[in-house]
mmCIF file of C-alpha atoms and ligand atoms in Angstrom:
data_model
loop_
_atom_site.group_PDB
_atom_site.id
_atom_site.type_symbol
_atom_site.label_atom_id
_atom_site.label_comp_id
_atom_site.label_asym_id
_atom_site.label_seq_id
_atom_site.Cartn_x
_atom_site.Cartn_y
_atom_site.Cartn_z
ATOM 1 C CA MET A 1 14.275 -8.977 26.735
ATOM 2 C CA SER A 2 11.785 -10.549 24.317
ATOM 3 C CA ARG A 3 11.766 -10.843 20.580
ATOM 4 C CA ALA A 4 9.215 -11.355 17.781
ATOM 5 C CA THR A 5 9.499 -11.636 13.994
ATOM 6 C CA ALA A 6 6.668 -10.659 11.649
ATOM 7 C CA HIS A 7 6.145 -11.139 7.933
ATOM 8 C CA ALA A 8 3.797 -8.948 5.893
ATOM 9 C CA HIS A 9 3.079 -8.545 2.194
ATOM 10 C CA PRO A 10 2.586 -5.184 0.476
ATOM 11 C CA ASN A 11 -0.831 -4.341 -0.870
ATOM 12 C CA ILE A 12 -1.662 -2.430 -4.023
ATOM 13 C CA ALA A 13 -4.698 -0.169 -3.909
ATOM 14 C CA LEU A 14 -7.320 -0.916 -6.561
ATOM 15 C CA VAL A 15 -9.417 2.037 -5.398
ATOM 16 C CA LYS A 16 -6.894 4.540 -4.094
ATOM 17 C CA TYR A 17 -6.225 6.368 -0.837
ATOM 18 C CA TRP A 18 -4.887 9.885 -1.457
ATOM 19 C CA GLY A 19 -5.398 12.712 1.040
ATOM 20 C CA LYS A 20 -5.807 12.841 4.812
ATOM 21 C CA ARG A 21 -8.579 14.332 6.908
ATOM 22 C CA ASP A 22 -6.359 14.182 10.018
ATOM 23 C CA LEU A 23 -2.599 14.477 9.601
ATOM 24 C CA ALA A 24 -1.547 13.356 13.087
ATOM 25 C CA LEU A 25 -3.744 10.241 13.134
ATOM 26 C CA ASN A 26 -3.330 9.426 9.429
ATOM 27 C CA LEU A 27 -7.079 9.377 8.877
ATOM 28 C CA PRO A 28 -8.026 9.195 5.204
ATOM 29 C CA ALA A 29 -10.144 11.671 3.245
ATOM 30 C CA VAL A 30 -11.448 8.720 1.175
ATOM 31 C CA PRO A 31 -12.146 5.012 1.662
ATOM 32 C CA SER A 32 -10.050 2.564 -0.385
ATOM 33 C CA LEU A 33 -9.780 -1.049 -1.488
ATOM 34 C CA SER A 34 -6.665 -3.127 -2.107
ATOM 35 C CA LEU A 35 -5.145 -6.451 -3.064
ATOM 36 C CA THR A 36 -2.391 -7.959 -0.908
ATOM 37 C CA LEU A 37 0.357 -9.581 -2.995
ATOM 38 C CA ALA A 38 2.237 -12.829 -2.429
ATOM 39 C CA ARG A 39 6.030 -13.280 -2.648
ATOM 40 C CA PHE A 40 7.003 -9.608 -2.077
ATOM 41 C CA GLU A 41 7.497 -9.378 1.656
ATOM 42 C CA THR A 42 8.840 -7.400 4.611
ATOM 43 C CA GLU A 43 10.468 -9.333 7.454
ATOM 44 C CA THR A 44 10.788 -7.413 10.717
ATOM 45 C CA THR A 45 12.274 -8.522 14.012
ATOM 46 C CA VAL A 46 11.733 -6.411 17.124
ATOM 47 C CA THR A 47 13.743 -6.984 20.285
ATOM 48 C CA TRP A 48 12.012 -5.327 23.227
ATOM 49 C CA GLY A 49 14.198 -4.236 26.169
ATOM 50 C CA THR A 50 17.760 -3.703 24.914
ATOM 51 C CA THR A 51 20.416 -1.210 26.018
ATOM 52 C CA GLU A 52 19.725 1.406 23.310
ATOM 53 C CA ASP A 53 17.429 1.973 20.318
ATOM 54 C CA ARG A 54 19.060 0.479 17.229
ATOM 55 C CA PHE A 55 17.186 0.299 13.918
ATOM 56 C CA LEU A 56 18.418 -1.545 10.813
ATOM 57 C CA PHE A 57 16.771 -1.081 7.439
ATOM 58 C CA ASN A 58 17.827 -3.571 4.754
ATOM 59 C CA GLY A 59 20.966 -4.390 6.787
ATOM 60 C CA GLU A 60 22.101 -0.778 7.325
ATOM 61 C CA ALA A 61 21.477 1.789 10.057
ATOM 62 C CA ALA A 62 18.171 3.543 9.278
ATOM 63 C CA ASP A 63 18.537 7.185 8.156
ATOM 64 C CA PRO A 64 17.641 9.775 10.854
ATOM 65 C CA THR A 65 14.126 10.461 9.464
ATOM 66 C CA THR A 66 13.224 6.762 9.294
ATOM 67 C CA ALA A 67 14.785 6.140 12.727
ATOM 68 C CA ALA A 68 12.717 8.954 14.263
ATOM 69 C CA LYS A 69 9.558 7.539 12.680
ATOM 70 C CA ILE A 70 10.256 4.042 14.007
ATOM 71 C CA ALA A 71 11.032 5.377 17.515
ATOM 72 C CA GLN A 72 7.773 7.345 17.580
ATOM 73 C CA PHE A 73 5.821 4.352 16.289
ATOM 74 C CA LEU A 74 7.222 2.048 18.996
ATOM 75 C CA SER A 75 6.099 4.555 21.628
ATOM 76 C CA LEU A 76 2.517 4.148 20.378
ATOM 77 C CA VAL A 77 2.763 0.492 21.426
ATOM 78 C CA ASP A 78 3.877 1.535 24.927
ATOM 79 C CA PRO A 79 4.612 5.175 25.849
ATOM 80 C CA ALA A 80 6.894 3.906 28.657
ATOM 81 C CA ARG A 81 8.723 1.474 26.386
ATOM 82 C CA PRO A 82 12.313 0.345 26.985
ATOM 83 C CA PRO A 83 14.990 0.734 24.269
ATOM 84 C CA CYS A 84 14.385 -1.630 21.340
ATOM 85 C CA ASN A 85 16.153 -3.074 18.341
ATOM 86 C CA VAL A 86 14.363 -3.269 15.019
ATOM 87 C CA ASP A 87 15.771 -5.170 12.065
ATOM 88 C CA THR A 88 13.617 -4.838 8.961
ATOM 89 C CA ALA A 89 14.239 -5.860 5.356
ATOM 90 C CA ASN A 90 12.263 -6.015 2.111
ATOM 91 C CA ASN A 91 12.814 -8.538 -0.661
ATOM 92 C CA PHE A 92 11.701 -5.913 -3.234
ATOM 93 C CA PRO A 93 12.583 -2.235 -4.049
ATOM 94 C CA SER A 94 11.724 0.197 -1.240
ATOM 95 C CA ALA A 95 10.045 3.606 -1.717
ATOM 96 C CA ALA A 96 9.469 3.279 -5.464
ATOM 97 C CA GLY A 97 5.691 3.083 -5.550
ATOM 98 C CA LEU A 98 5.697 -0.625 -4.751
ATOM 99 C CA ALA A 99 3.957 -0.099 -1.446
ATOM 100 C CA SER A 100 6.933 -0.996 0.765
ATOM 101 C CA SER A 101 5.537 1.206 3.533
ATOM 102 C CA SER A 102 2.356 -0.896 3.617
ATOM 103 C CA SER A 103 4.122 -4.149 4.413
ATOM 104 C CA GLY A 104 6.747 -2.284 6.482
ATOM 105 C CA PHE A 105 4.410 -0.793 9.066
ATOM 106 C CA ALA A 106 2.109 -3.823 9.135
ATOM 107 C CA ALA A 107 5.102 -6.033 10.007
ATOM 108 C CA LEU A 108 6.434 -3.499 12.525
ATOM 109 C CA ALA A 109 3.035 -3.235 14.264
ATOM 110 C CA LEU A 110 2.708 -7.006 14.583
ATOM 111 C CA ALA A 111 6.302 -7.615 15.703
ATOM 112 C CA ALA A 112 6.401 -4.696 18.165
ATOM 113 C CA VAL A 113 3.125 -5.581 19.912
ATOM 114 C CA ALA A 114 4.099 -9.260 20.168
ATOM 115 C CA ALA A 115 7.625 -8.444 21.403
ATOM 116 C CA SER A 116 6.157 -6.111 24.038
ATOM 117 C CA GLY A 117 4.164 -9.062 25.392
ATOM 118 C CA GLN A 118 0.742 -7.555 24.624
ATOM 119 C CA GLU A 119 -2.151 -9.146 22.767
ATOM 120 C CA TRP A 120 -4.070 -6.860 20.440
ATOM 121 C CA SER A 121 -6.927 -7.668 18.072
ATOM 122 C CA LYS A 122 -6.242 -7.515 14.341
ATOM 123 C CA GLU A 123 -8.359 -4.371 14.094
ATOM 124 C CA GLN A 124 -6.277 -2.703 16.823
ATOM 125 C CA LEU A 125 -3.087 -3.743 15.022
ATOM 126 C CA SER A 126 -4.492 -2.348 11.780
ATOM 127 C CA VAL A 127 -5.266 0.990 13.492
ATOM 128 C CA LEU A 128 -1.699 1.035 14.845
ATOM 129 C CA ALA A 129 -0.184 0.181 11.425
ATOM 130 C CA ARG A 130 -2.241 3.038 9.921
ATOM 131 C CA ARG A 131 -0.434 5.516 12.191
ATOM 132 C CA GLY A 132 2.861 4.559 10.515
ATOM 133 C CA SER A 133 1.553 4.611 6.954
ATOM 134 C CA GLY A 134 -2.086 4.746 5.935
ATOM 135 C CA SER A 135 -1.944 1.918 3.427
ATOM 136 C CA ALA A 136 -0.311 -0.374 6.036
ATOM 137 C CA CYS A 137 -3.682 -0.849 7.765
ATOM 138 C CA ARG A 138 -4.723 -2.988 4.761
ATOM 139 C CA SER A 139 -1.661 -5.304 4.871
ATOM 140 C CA LEU A 140 -2.708 -7.181 8.033
ATOM 141 C CA TRP A 141 -4.953 -9.297 5.818
ATOM 142 C CA GLY A 142 -4.409 -11.256 2.633
ATOM 143 C CA GLY A 143 -6.511 -10.969 -0.521
ATOM 144 C CA PHE A 144 -8.942 -8.101 -1.083
ATOM 145 C CA VAL A 145 -9.221 -5.617 1.774
ATOM 146 C CA GLU A 146 -11.275 -2.479 2.299
ATOM 147 C CA TRP A 147 -10.132 0.452 4.421
ATOM 148 C CA LYS A 148 -13.231 2.111 5.836
ATOM 149 C CA LEU A 149 -13.246 5.841 6.478
ATOM 150 C CA GLY A 150 -14.504 5.390 10.019
ATOM 151 C CA LYS A 151 -16.513 7.953 11.967
ATOM 152 C CA ARG A 152 -14.688 8.293 15.283
ATOM 153 C CA ALA A 153 -12.493 11.324 15.918
ATOM 154 C CA ASP A 154 -9.826 9.111 17.536
ATOM 155 C CA GLY A 155 -9.626 6.902 14.411
ATOM 156 C CA ALA A 156 -10.324 3.648 16.304
ATOM 157 C CA ASP A 157 -12.777 2.527 13.591
ATOM 158 C CA SER A 158 -10.642 3.508 10.566
ATOM 159 C CA CYS A 159 -8.952 0.212 9.822
ATOM 160 C CA GLY A 160 -8.754 -2.591 7.299
ATOM 161 C CA THR A 161 -11.451 -5.188 6.879
ATOM 162 C CA PRO A 162 -11.178 -8.181 4.557
ATOM 163 C CA ILE A 163 -13.742 -8.632 1.800
ATOM 164 C CA ALA A 164 -15.058 -12.137 2.325
ATOM 165 C CA PRO A 165 -14.944 -14.500 0.596
ATOM 166 C CA SER A 166 -11.935 -12.925 -1.103
ATOM 167 C CA GLN A 167 -10.132 -15.963 -2.539
ATOM 168 C CA TRP A 168 -10.161 -14.986 -6.194
ATOM 169 C CA ASP A 169 -7.167 -16.106 -8.206
ATOM 170 C CA VAL A 170 -6.143 -13.022 -10.178
ATOM 171 C CA ARG A 171 -2.641 -11.766 -10.995
ATOM 172 C CA MET A 172 -0.879 -8.442 -10.609
ATOM 173 C CA VAL A 173 1.956 -8.072 -13.100
ATOM 174 C CA VAL A 174 4.358 -5.517 -11.626
ATOM 175 C CA GLY A 175 6.450 -3.634 -14.171
ATOM 176 C CA VAL A 176 9.386 -1.881 -12.499
ATOM 177 C CA VAL A 177 9.928 1.190 -14.695
ATOM 178 C CA SER A 178 12.456 2.505 -12.163
ATOM 179 C CA SER A 179 13.598 1.147 -8.792
ATOM 180 C CA LYS A 180 15.045 4.540 -7.714
ATOM 181 C CA LYS A 181 13.717 6.159 -4.520
ATOM 182 C CA LYS A 182 10.787 8.457 -5.301
ATOM 183 C CA PRO A 183 11.502 12.209 -5.012
ATOM 184 C CA THR A 184 8.323 13.174 -3.091
ATOM 185 C CA PRO A 185 7.100 10.915 -0.271
ATOM 186 C CA SER A 186 3.381 10.151 -0.496
ATOM 187 C CA SER A 187 2.438 12.000 2.737
ATOM 188 C CA ALA A 188 3.933 15.281 1.504
ATOM 189 C CA GLY A 189 2.477 14.724 -1.973
ATOM 190 C CA MET A 190 -1.041 14.031 -0.777
ATOM 191 C CA GLU A 191 -1.100 17.024 1.539
ATOM 192 C CA SER A 192 0.017 19.541 -1.092
ATOM 193 C CA THR A 193 -2.509 17.984 -3.501
ATOM 194 C CA ARG A 194 -5.311 18.279 -0.952
ATOM 195 C CA LEU A 195 -4.520 21.920 -0.278
ATOM 196 C CA THR A 196 -4.022 23.095 -3.859
ATOM 197 C CA SER A 197 -5.694 20.925 -6.515
ATOM 198 C CA PRO A 198 -9.078 22.196 -7.742
ATOM 199 C CA TYR A 199 -9.876 18.555 -8.581
ATOM 200 C CA PHE A 200 -9.437 17.330 -5.011
ATOM 201 C CA PRO A 201 -13.093 17.890 -3.964
ATOM 202 C CA ALA A 202 -14.290 15.852 -6.971
ATOM 203 C CA TRP A 203 -11.833 13.104 -6.021
ATOM 204 C CA VAL A 204 -13.298 12.935 -2.500
ATOM 205 C CA GLU A 205 -16.911 13.082 -3.732
ATOM 206 C CA THR A 206 -16.557 10.099 -6.073
ATOM 207 C CA ALA A 207 -14.410 7.800 -3.906
ATOM 208 C CA ALA A 208 -17.150 6.012 -1.930
ATOM 209 C CA ALA A 209 -18.991 5.087 -5.143
ATOM 210 C CA ASP A 210 -15.741 3.706 -6.589
ATOM 211 C CA VAL A 211 -15.206 1.532 -3.504
ATOM 212 C CA GLU A 212 -18.800 0.257 -3.828
ATOM 213 C CA LEU A 213 -18.154 -0.680 -7.463
ATOM 214 C CA GLY A 214 -14.850 -2.302 -6.555
ATOM 215 C CA ARG A 215 -16.339 -4.356 -3.708
ATOM 216 C CA LYS A 216 -19.210 -5.534 -5.893
ATOM 217 C CA ALA A 217 -16.784 -6.471 -8.677
ATOM 218 C CA VAL A 218 -14.718 -8.564 -6.220
ATOM 219 C CA LEU A 219 -17.815 -10.330 -4.898
ATOM 220 C CA ASP A 220 -19.108 -10.917 -8.462
ATOM 221 C CA ARG A 221 -15.658 -12.033 -9.721
ATOM 222 C CA ASP A 222 -16.057 -9.438 -12.488
ATOM 223 C CA LEU A 223 -12.514 -8.581 -13.616
ATOM 224 C CA ALA A 224 -13.577 -6.041 -16.261
ATOM 225 C CA ALA A 225 -15.656 -4.088 -13.721
ATOM 226 C CA LEU A 226 -12.805 -4.183 -11.190
ATOM 227 C CA GLY A 227 -10.215 -3.214 -13.812
ATOM 228 C CA GLU A 228 -12.290 -0.301 -15.049
ATOM 229 C CA VAL A 229 -12.880 1.208 -11.626
ATOM 230 C CA MET A 230 -9.205 0.635 -10.740
ATOM 231 C CA GLU A 231 -7.949 2.510 -13.814
ATOM 232 C CA SER A 232 -10.479 5.272 -13.278
ATOM 233 C CA SER A 233 -9.517 5.724 -9.609
ATOM 234 C CA THR A 234 -5.812 5.699 -10.554
ATOM 235 C CA LEU A 235 -6.188 8.345 -13.252
ATOM 236 C CA LYS A 236 -8.362 10.548 -11.048
ATOM 237 C CA MET A 237 -5.723 10.357 -8.295
ATOM 238 C CA HIS A 238 -2.886 11.289 -10.663
ATOM 239 C CA ALA A 239 -5.025 14.093 -12.140
ATOM 240 C CA THR A 240 -5.280 15.650 -8.655
ATOM 241 C CA MET A 241 -1.471 15.403 -8.329
ATOM 242 C CA TRP A 242 -0.762 17.012 -11.702
ATOM 243 C CA THR A 243 -3.172 19.873 -11.016
ATOM 244 C CA GLY A 244 -1.793 20.759 -7.565
ATOM 245 C CA ARG A 245 0.684 23.601 -7.059
ATOM 246 C CA PRO A 246 3.486 22.852 -7.362
ATOM 247 C CA THR A 247 2.497 20.160 -9.812
ATOM 248 C CA LEU A 248 3.413 16.620 -8.843
ATOM 249 C CA ASN A 249 4.213 13.973 -11.418
ATOM 250 C CA TYR A 250 5.432 10.481 -10.512
ATOM 251 C CA TRP A 251 5.353 9.092 -14.056
ATOM 252 C CA LEU A 252 8.305 8.479 -16.380
ATOM 253 C CA PRO A 253 8.200 7.890 -20.152
ATOM 254 C CA GLY A 254 8.203 4.142 -19.479
ATOM 255 C CA THR A 255 4.993 4.557 -17.458
ATOM 256 C CA LEU A 256 3.171 5.817 -20.560
ATOM 257 C CA GLY A 257 4.781 3.075 -22.631
ATOM 258 C CA CYS A 258 3.285 0.509 -20.278
ATOM 259 C CA LEU A 259 -0.142 2.198 -20.391
ATOM 260 C CA ASP A 260 -0.094 2.093 -24.208
ATOM 261 C CA ALA A 261 0.896 -1.572 -24.088
ATOM 262 C CA VAL A 262 -2.030 -2.349 -21.757
ATOM 263 C CA GLN A 263 -4.482 -0.566 -24.052
ATOM 264 C CA ALA A 264 -3.113 -2.523 -27.034
ATOM 265 C CA LEU A 265 -3.626 -5.759 -25.089
ATOM 266 C CA ARG A 266 -7.238 -4.829 -24.425
ATOM 267 C CA LYS A 267 -7.785 -4.049 -28.103
ATOM 268 C CA ALA A 268 -6.437 -7.542 -28.810
ATOM 269 C CA GLY A 269 -9.046 -9.020 -26.460
ATOM 270 C CA ILE A 270 -6.848 -9.568 -23.354
ATOM 271 C CA GLY A 271 -8.419 -8.486 -20.062
ATOM 272 C CA ALA A 272 -5.677 -6.273 -18.590
ATOM 273 C CA TRP A 273 -5.976 -3.031 -16.556
ATOM 274 C CA ALA A 274 -3.239 -0.782 -15.165
ATOM 275 C CA THR A 275 -2.633 1.067 -11.923
ATOM 276 C CA MET A 276 0.151 3.330 -10.650
ATOM 277 C CA ASP A 277 0.823 4.645 -7.140
ATOM 278 C CA ALA A 278 3.209 7.328 -5.877
ATOM 279 C CA GLY A 279 5.904 6.215 -8.299
ATOM 280 C CA PRO A 280 6.466 5.423 -11.967
ATOM 281 C CA ASN A 281 5.885 1.673 -11.765
ATOM 282 C CA VAL A 282 2.899 0.044 -13.424
ATOM 283 C CA LYS A 283 0.927 -2.862 -12.018
ATOM 284 C CA VAL A 284 -1.419 -4.710 -14.328
ATOM 285 C CA LEU A 285 -4.434 -6.668 -13.109
ATOM 286 C CA CYS A 286 -5.302 -9.722 -15.206
ATOM 287 C CA LEU A 287 -6.211 -13.409 -15.034
ATOM 288 C CA PRO A 288 -3.459 -15.999 -14.366
ATOM 289 C CA GLU A 289 -3.618 -17.371 -17.930
ATOM 290 C CA ASP A 290 -2.947 -13.911 -19.435
ATOM 291 C CA SER A 291 -0.138 -12.886 -17.072
ATOM 292 C CA GLU A 292 2.821 -14.108 -19.209
ATOM 293 C CA ARG A 293 1.502 -12.229 -22.205
ATOM 294 C CA VAL A 294 1.067 -9.076 -20.115
ATOM 295 C CA ALA A 295 4.656 -9.388 -18.812
ATOM 296 C CA ILE A 296 5.964 -9.702 -22.381
ATOM 297 C CA ALA A 297 4.003 -6.605 -23.461
ATOM 298 C CA LEU A 298 5.486 -4.526 -20.596
ATOM 299 C CA ALA A 299 9.061 -5.794 -21.101
ATOM 300 C CA PRO A 300 10.299 -3.046 -23.520
ATOM 301 C CA TRP A 301 9.448 -0.357 -20.946
ATOM 302 C CA VAL A 302 10.623 -1.834 -17.651
ATOM 303 C CA GLU A 303 13.719 -2.991 -15.731
ATOM 304 C CA ARG A 304 11.942 -6.170 -14.678
ATOM 305 C CA THR A 305 8.524 -7.720 -14.335
ATOM 306 C CA ASP A 306 7.126 -9.843 -11.512
ATOM 307 C CA ILE A 307 3.933 -11.849 -11.771
ATOM 308 C CA LEU A 308 2.330 -11.844 -8.331
ATOM 309 C CA ALA A 309 -0.638 -13.825 -7.011
ATOM 310 C CA PRO A 310 -2.817 -12.719 -4.081
ATOM 311 C CA GLY A 311 -0.911 -13.046 -0.809
ATOM 312 C CA GLY A 312 -1.985 -14.179 2.640
ATOM 313 C CA ASP A 313 -2.374 -12.575 6.052
ATOM 314 C CA ALA A 314 0.546 -11.006 7.898
ATOM 315 C CA THR A 315 2.025 -13.399 10.486
ATOM 316 C CA VAL A 316 4.113 -13.152 13.649
ATOM 317 C CA GLU A 317 6.077 -15.505 15.869
ATOM 318 C CA GLN A 318 7.685 -14.925 19.243
ATOM 319 C CA HIS A 319 11.116 -16.409 19.950
HETATM 320 O O1 LIG B 1 0.322 4.648 2.841
HETATM 321 P P1 LIG B 1 0.991 5.804 2.198
HETATM 322 O O2 LIG B 1 1.055 7.011 3.084
HETATM 323 O O3 LIG B 1 2.350 5.441 1.654
HETATM 324 O O4 LIG B 1 0.104 6.248 0.928
HETATM 325 C C1 LIG B 1 -0.216 5.352 -0.111
HETATM 326 C C2 LIG B 1 -0.790 6.057 -1.260
HETATM 327 C C3 LIG B 1 -0.976 5.239 -2.527
HETATM 328 O O5 LIG B 1 -0.098 4.149 -2.558
HETATM 329 C C4 LIG B 1 -0.663 6.142 -3.713
HETATM 330 C C5 LIG B 1 -2.416 4.768 -2.678
HETATM 331 C C6 LIG B 1 -2.850 3.651 -1.772
HETATM 332 O O6 LIG B 1 -4.057 3.590 -1.485
HETATM 333 O O7 LIG B 1 -2.033 2.799 -1.380
#
């Protein structure tokens, strides 16, 4: 029996991933670019070689769907694996558009491979994390990370890659409009969007140019350019969701309240830009010195705000 514990931070996409070109391998239809956040974290311990599979999620037995997903994922690490225990917990709301699956599968990939006694490169771990949840391939690294489309049919080159040098001290102010579990998981949402939205082809066509703009903005330390492409990518993604059949809307009234507040801040000369994922919560990109003011502006619309700095790489230790 051997055991390893991993820690990983969630990442928030600045240029979004939405839509798969291969469902089984979780290969994306578009490239994307993200920021890994400090403080919010998944801690996952894997014990390799127990008497039966036992999976705990935030201290309770994982529901059957999650348990099946974890079991399948562990078999990617070793198809002849022994029974394992997995104990995973988040210090932030799960499944509410706060990217808990990104840190979740990054931590599980790291802990499972280490507990199994294997040594994989970070790229291989990123490819593995991607199989659990696409966005997880970006959470192996801290700071700004790009997820390249890749060309290979087996997906071995579709993984995260850090944008270097990516130490740029920005802030993401997370406004939790609702911490309830989202009604439509992102995989189901992105597939129905891909199949039915007339806007989906335009979304795919413009994504690579958005990533280019985003990468350049990071390298130039140009917050306005990054904020603009982030908002544009976000709104294009949600437009494809709304125009699918059946329509898919993750926003709540508080989401629009936050968007109005961010526009008012910009009119007042504060550099602040908003993004939303598969949930109602709003994350606002700004400079550290403006983050308190942004949090105050969001406060009427949200349950809570968190001001988060860029986070570091995912880590693992064997014990
Ligand atoms: O990684 P998934 O399957 O949970 O999909 C994530 C999708 C978005 O969060 C909406 C966008 C992204 O790039 O993270």
